[in-house]
């Protein structure tokens, strides 16, 4: 059994992106610039955005953070998004989700110019990804594919079972895995799938992305499977400084001994998602 070290791979890629940025700047090019919008004071969002801004510094990007109180109206936020669309110094930007209930996430996402949508959430980018055209691919699915590549895990013809059908992980990941050239056979399971255990027992690769801590148990995993854990549920833990710790969707202690490869939580998929955002920003800047 091999533990997939997402943190280590992410560090390698940080060096690769930083080297490319240095080269661009040395040759008189513009330093890539990522902006982030955060609305309100959601604890998880604060951490994620802070990590994204910190990562910009590590790879040599310029970054800007725009904060708004949750009282901002949808119209005001739409206007601000439009101002970033028109700001030629900013190569790409994200609006951190979730947004307050009175603001439509769909409307805001669709207002972002597809050429600056480095999250890959705009329907134009999602559609292009589905039919295999160049686009910004959302961060978690592309981070997972990068892990397969770097660990030389063969996906062609394999039975990939995805647990979860979210718009930002399950659905785009299914599309990428079945793409020509990747060539997996994909099954998606969700809350209404009656025989998840049986389906998992026929899998070569299981990707758990349902947000239920320790959902995937040892009796659901065939020997030799590759298991990827996308879960990051915060559970209270008084022994940590933050007062919580992250729990994955996989019962790691009991599942790991069965696997050929497995990602831990934290330190598996998580570090790769921010890397994918940086890669998309570099692409946007080069375009
Ligand atoms: N909220 C949780 N994950 C993400 C993400 O990848 N991008 C944005 N914009 N919001 C999120």
Coordinates of N, CA and C and ligand atoms in Angstrom, one line a residue, residues 36-37 42 44-45 48-49 52 93-99 105 109 112 117-121 138-140 168-169 273-274 277, ligand 1:
X36 N -9.5 37.5 -5.5 CA -10.5 36.7 -4.8 C -11.5 37.7 -4.2
X37 N -12.7 37.3 -4.3 CA -13.8 38.1 -3.6 C -14.4 37.2 -2.5
X42 N -17.7 33.5 6.8 CA -17.7 32.1 6.9 C -16.3 31.6 7.3
X44 N -14.8 28.6 7.2 CA -14.2 27.8 6.2 C -13.7 28.6 5.0
X45 N -14.5 29.5 4.5 CA -14.2 30.4 3.4 C -13.0 31.2 3.7
X48 N -9.9 29.1 3.4 CA -9.6 28.7 2.0 C -9.0 29.9 1.3
X49 N -9.7 31.0 1.4 CA -9.2 32.2 0.7 C -7.8 32.6 1.2
X52 N -5.3 30.5 -0.5 CA -5.2 30.8 -1.9 C -4.3 32.0 -2.1
X93 N -10.1 35.7 -11.6 CA -10.6 35.9 -10.2 C -11.6 34.8 -9.8
X94 N -11.8 34.7 -8.5 CA -12.8 33.8 -8.0 C -13.7 34.5 -7.0
X95 N -14.9 34.0 -7.0 CA -15.8 34.5 -5.9 C -16.0 33.3 -5.0
X96 N -15.5 33.4 -3.8 CA -15.6 32.3 -2.9 C -17.0 31.9 -2.5
X97 N -17.3 30.6 -2.6 CA -18.7 30.1 -2.3 C -18.6 29.5 -0.9
X98 N -19.6 29.4 -0.1 CA -21.0 29.8 -0.4 C -21.2 31.3 -0.3
X99 N -22.2 31.8 -0.9 CA -22.6 33.2 -0.8 C -23.8 33.3 0.1
X105 N -25.9 32.2 -6.5 CA -24.5 31.8 -6.9 C -24.5 31.6 -8.4
X109 N -21.8 33.5 -10.8 CA -20.9 32.6 -11.5 C -21.0 32.9 -13.0
X112 N -19.2 36.1 -14.3 CA -17.7 36.2 -14.4 C -17.4 35.9 -15.9
X117 N -12.5 33.1 -15.5 CA -13.1 32.1 -14.5 C -12.1 31.0 -14.2
X118 N -11.1 31.3 -13.4 CA -10.1 30.3 -13.1 C -10.6 29.2 -12.1
X119 N -11.8 29.4 -11.6 CA -12.4 28.2 -10.8 C -13.0 27.2 -11.8
X120 N -13.2 27.6 -13.1 CA -13.8 26.7 -14.0 C -15.3 26.4 -13.7
X121 N -16.0 27.4 -13.1 CA -17.4 27.1 -12.7 C -18.4 27.7 -13.7
X138 N -12.3 22.8 -13.3 CA -12.4 23.1 -11.9 C -11.3 22.3 -11.1
X139 N -10.9 22.9 -9.9 CA -9.7 22.6 -9.2 C -9.6 21.2 -8.7
X140 N -10.6 20.7 -8.0 CA -10.5 19.4 -7.4 C -10.4 18.3 -8.4
X168 N -19.2 20.6 -8.5 CA -17.7 21.0 -8.5 C -16.8 19.8 -8.4
X169 N -17.3 18.6 -8.0 CA -16.4 17.4 -8.0 C -17.0 16.3 -8.8
X273 N -5.8 21.0 -4.8 CA -6.9 21.9 -5.4 C -6.4 23.3 -5.6
X274 N -5.6 23.8 -4.6 CA -5.1 25.2 -4.7 C -4.1 25.3 -5.9
X277 N -5.8 25.8 -9.1 CA -6.2 27.2 -9.3 C -5.0 28.0 -9.7
Ligands
LIG1 N1 -16.0 26.9 -2.0 C1 -15.6 25.7 -1.8 N2 -14.7 25.3 -2.8 C2 -14.6 26.4 -3.6 C3 -13.8 26.6 -4.8 O1 -13.1 25.8 -5.3 N3 -14.0 27.9 -5.3 C4 -14.8 28.8 -4.9 N4 -14.9 30.0 -5.5 N5 -15.6 28.6 -3.8 C5 -15.4 27.4 -3.1

